[in-house]
Every structure is written in C-alpha cells, then in structure tokens.
mmCIF file of N, CA and C in Angstrom:
data_model
loop_
_atom_site.group_PDB
_atom_site.id
_atom_site.type_symbol
_atom_site.label_atom_id
_atom_site.label_comp_id
_atom_site.label_asym_id
_atom_site.label_seq_id
_atom_site.Cartn_x
_atom_site.Cartn_y
_atom_site.Cartn_z
ATOM 1 N N UNK A 23 -131.224 77.973 -114.735
ATOM 2 C CA UNK A 23 -129.975 77.364 -115.192
ATOM 3 C C UNK A 23 -130.137 75.842 -115.174
ATOM 4 N N UNK A 24 -129.649 75.207 -116.200
ATOM 5 C CA UNK A 24 -129.781 73.753 -116.320
ATOM 6 C C UNK A 24 -128.830 73.052 -115.350
ATOM 7 N N UNK A 25 -129.271 71.888 -114.891
ATOM 8 C CA UNK A 25 -128.427 71.097 -113.998
ATOM 9 C C UNK A 25 -127.251 70.508 -114.755
ATOM 10 N N UNK A 26 -126.117 70.423 -114.067
ATOM 11 C CA UNK A 26 -124.949 69.784 -114.681
ATOM 12 C C UNK A 26 -125.184 68.284 -114.742
ATOM 13 N N UNK A 27 -124.749 67.654 -115.818
ATOM 14 C CA UNK A 27 -124.897 66.197 -115.897
ATOM 15 C C UNK A 27 -124.025 65.521 -114.847
ATOM 16 N N UNK A 28 -124.527 64.435 -114.295
ATOM 17 C CA UNK A 28 -123.764 63.701 -113.285
ATOM 18 C C UNK A 28 -122.711 62.843 -113.973
ATOM 19 N N UNK A 29 -121.537 62.701 -113.351
ATOM 20 C CA UNK A 29 -120.496 61.867 -113.960
ATOM 21 C C UNK A 29 -120.894 60.400 -113.940
ATOM 22 N N UNK A 30 -120.375 59.656 -114.881
ATOM 23 C CA UNK A 30 -120.600 58.215 -114.934
ATOM 24 C C UNK A 30 -119.713 57.590 -113.860
ATOM 25 N N UNK A 31 -120.320 57.164 -112.754
ATOM 26 C CA UNK A 31 -119.550 56.696 -111.608
ATOM 27 C C UNK A 31 -118.718 55.457 -111.924
ATOM 28 N N UNK A 32 -119.181 54.611 -112.832
ATOM 29 C CA UNK A 32 -118.382 53.437 -113.200
ATOM 30 C C UNK A 32 -117.069 53.871 -113.851
ATOM 31 N N UNK A 33 -117.144 54.873 -114.723
ATOM 32 C CA UNK A 33 -115.930 55.370 -115.381
ATOM 33 C C UNK A 33 -115.007 56.032 -114.360
ATOM 34 N N UNK A 34 -115.595 56.769 -113.422
ATOM 35 C CA UNK A 34 -114.798 57.437 -112.395
ATOM 36 C C UNK A 34 -114.074 56.400 -111.541
ATOM 37 N N UNK A 35 -114.797 55.374 -111.110
ATOM 38 C CA UNK A 35 -114.178 54.322 -110.293
ATOM 39 C C UNK A 35 -113.047 53.631 -111.042
ATOM 40 N N UNK A 36 -113.281 53.309 -112.318
ATOM 41 C CA UNK A 36 -112.249 52.652 -113.123
ATOM 42 C C UNK A 36 -111.007 53.546 -113.251
ATOM 43 N N UNK A 37 -111.223 54.828 -113.496
ATOM 44 C CA UNK A 37 -110.097 55.746 -113.648
ATOM 45 C C UNK A 37 -109.309 55.860 -112.344
ATOM 46 N N UNK A 38 -110.006 55.937 -111.222
ATOM 47 C CA UNK A 38 -109.323 56.017 -109.933
ATOM 48 C C UNK A 38 -108.558 54.736 -109.632
ATOM 49 N N UNK A 39 -109.150 53.597 -109.958
ATOM 50 C CA UNK A 39 -108.481 52.313 -109.732
ATOM 51 C C UNK A 39 -107.204 52.229 -110.573
ATOM 52 N N UNK A 40 -107.299 52.630 -111.850
ATOM 53 C CA UNK A 40 -106.122 52.609 -112.721
ATOM 54 C C UNK A 40 -105.035 53.548 -112.194
ATOM 55 N N UNK A 41 -105.446 54.714 -111.714
ATOM 56 C CA UNK A 41 -104.476 55.661 -111.162
ATOM 57 C C UNK A 41 -103.786 55.063 -109.945
ATOM 58 N N UNK A 42 -104.555 54.462 -109.050
ATOM 59 C CA UNK A 42 -103.977 53.852 -107.855
ATOM 60 C C UNK A 42 -102.990 52.750 -108.218
ATOM 61 N N UNK A 43 -103.317 51.958 -109.233
ATOM 62 C CA UNK A 43 -102.408 50.891 -109.657
ATOM 63 C C UNK A 43 -101.110 51.470 -110.212
ATOM 64 N N UNK A 44 -101.204 52.564 -110.982
ATOM 65 C CA UNK A 44 -99.994 53.193 -111.520
ATOM 66 C C UNK A 44 -99.126 53.742 -110.393
ATOM 67 N N UNK A 45 -99.748 54.347 -109.391
ATOM 68 C CA UNK A 45 -99.003 54.917 -108.274
ATOM 69 C C UNK A 45 -98.319 53.807 -107.474
ATOM 70 N N UNK A 46 -98.992 52.680 -107.291
ATOM 71 C CA UNK A 46 -98.386 51.556 -106.578
ATOM 72 C C UNK A 46 -97.175 51.039 -107.336
ATOM 73 N N UNK A 47 -97.244 51.033 -108.670
ATOM 74 C CA UNK A 47 -96.138 50.541 -109.489
ATOM 75 C C UNK A 47 -94.933 51.478 -109.435
ATOM 76 N N UNK A 48 -95.157 52.784 -109.302
ATOM 77 C CA UNK A 48 -94.079 53.767 -109.326
ATOM 78 C C UNK A 48 -94.259 54.781 -108.191
ATOM 79 N N UNK A 49 -94.009 54.365 -106.943
ATOM 80 C CA UNK A 49 -94.241 55.262 -105.801
ATOM 81 C C UNK A 49 -93.247 56.422 -105.734
ATOM 82 N N UNK A 50 -92.169 56.378 -106.531
ATOM 83 C CA UNK A 50 -91.175 57.449 -106.504
ATOM 84 C C UNK A 50 -91.703 58.737 -107.133
ATOM 85 N N UNK A 51 -92.750 58.638 -107.936
ATOM 86 C CA UNK A 51 -93.326 59.827 -108.557
ATOM 87 C C UNK A 51 -93.976 60.691 -107.477
ATOM 88 N N UNK A 52 -93.646 61.987 -107.420
ATOM 89 C CA UNK A 52 -94.238 62.841 -106.378
ATOM 90 C C UNK A 52 -95.744 62.989 -106.561
ATOM 91 N N UNK A 53 -96.431 63.116 -105.456
ATOM 92 C CA UNK A 53 -97.875 63.303 -105.524
ATOM 93 C C UNK A 53 -98.173 64.706 -106.034
ATOM 94 N N UNK A 54 -99.419 64.963 -106.358
ATOM 95 C CA UNK A 54 -99.802 66.282 -106.865
ATOM 96 C C UNK A 54 -99.521 67.354 -105.815
ATOM 97 N N UNK A 55 -99.791 67.057 -104.535
ATOM 98 C CA UNK A 55 -99.538 68.015 -103.462
ATOM 99 C C UNK A 55 -98.048 68.323 -103.344
ATOM 100 N N UNK A 56 -97.202 67.291 -103.448
ATOM 101 C CA UNK A 56 -95.762 67.506 -103.363
ATOM 102 C C UNK A 56 -95.273 68.365 -104.516
ATOM 103 N N UNK A 57 -95.831 68.163 -105.723
ATOM 104 C CA UNK A 57 -95.439 68.968 -106.875
ATOM 105 C C UNK A 57 -95.801 70.432 -106.647
ATOM 106 N N UNK A 58 -96.977 70.688 -106.089
ATOM 107 C CA UNK A 58 -97.404 72.061 -105.829
ATOM 108 C C UNK A 58 -96.480 72.717 -104.808
ATOM 109 N N UNK A 59 -96.055 71.954 -103.780
ATOM 110 C CA UNK A 59 -95.145 72.489 -102.773
ATOM 111 C C UNK A 59 -93.813 72.870 -103.402
ATOM 112 N N UNK A 60 -93.291 72.023 -104.296
ATOM 113 C CA UNK A 60 -92.024 72.312 -104.959
ATOM 114 C C UNK A 60 -92.134 73.565 -105.821
ATOM 115 N N UNK A 61 -93.244 73.721 -106.528
ATOM 116 C CA UNK A 61 -93.437 74.893 -107.381
ATOM 117 C C UNK A 61 -93.492 76.161 -106.539
ATOM 118 N N UNK A 62 -94.125 76.101 -105.385
ATOM 119 C CA UNK A 62 -94.227 77.258 -104.508
ATOM 120 C C UNK A 62 -92.849 77.626 -103.950
ATOM 121 N N UNK A 63 -92.031 76.635 -103.640
ATOM 122 C CA UNK A 63 -90.699 76.886 -103.094
ATOM 123 C C UNK A 63 -89.780 77.533 -104.123
ATOM 124 N N UNK A 64 -89.938 77.217 -105.393
ATOM 125 C CA UNK A 64 -89.066 77.745 -106.438
ATOM 126 C C UNK A 64 -89.149 79.273 -106.537
ATOM 127 N N UNK A 65 -90.293 79.850 -106.306
ATOM 128 C CA UNK A 65 -90.465 81.282 -106.486
ATOM 129 C C UNK A 65 -90.040 82.124 -105.305
ATOM 130 N N UNK A 66 -89.761 81.517 -104.159
ATOM 131 C CA UNK A 66 -89.453 82.279 -102.950
ATOM 132 C C UNK A 66 -87.982 82.655 -102.813
ATOM 133 N N UNK A 67 -87.094 82.062 -103.579
ATOM 134 C CA UNK A 67 -85.649 82.257 -103.375
ATOM 135 C C UNK A 67 -85.155 83.606 -103.809
#
C-alpha cells in the first residue's frame, strides 16, 4: 500500500492561525465539542 502524502505544514499552520483569530474575534460561537454535546442532548428527551 502506498504511503499517504504528508500535509503541507505551512498551510496547516496558516489555517490554524486564521481559525484562532476568528475564534478570538467571536468567542460567543460554541466550540465543536460544545456543539456535539448539544446535539447529543437533543435526542435524549
């Protein structure tokens, strides 16, 4: 089986930095973990 190509770390770092900046600008947006918790709670009622 062929090896998977490695990600371009510069692009990954840039994307993470941009994401962090967006989160700092709008901290009211729930995190991915919080969204998953809300979805799990909806089905239990």
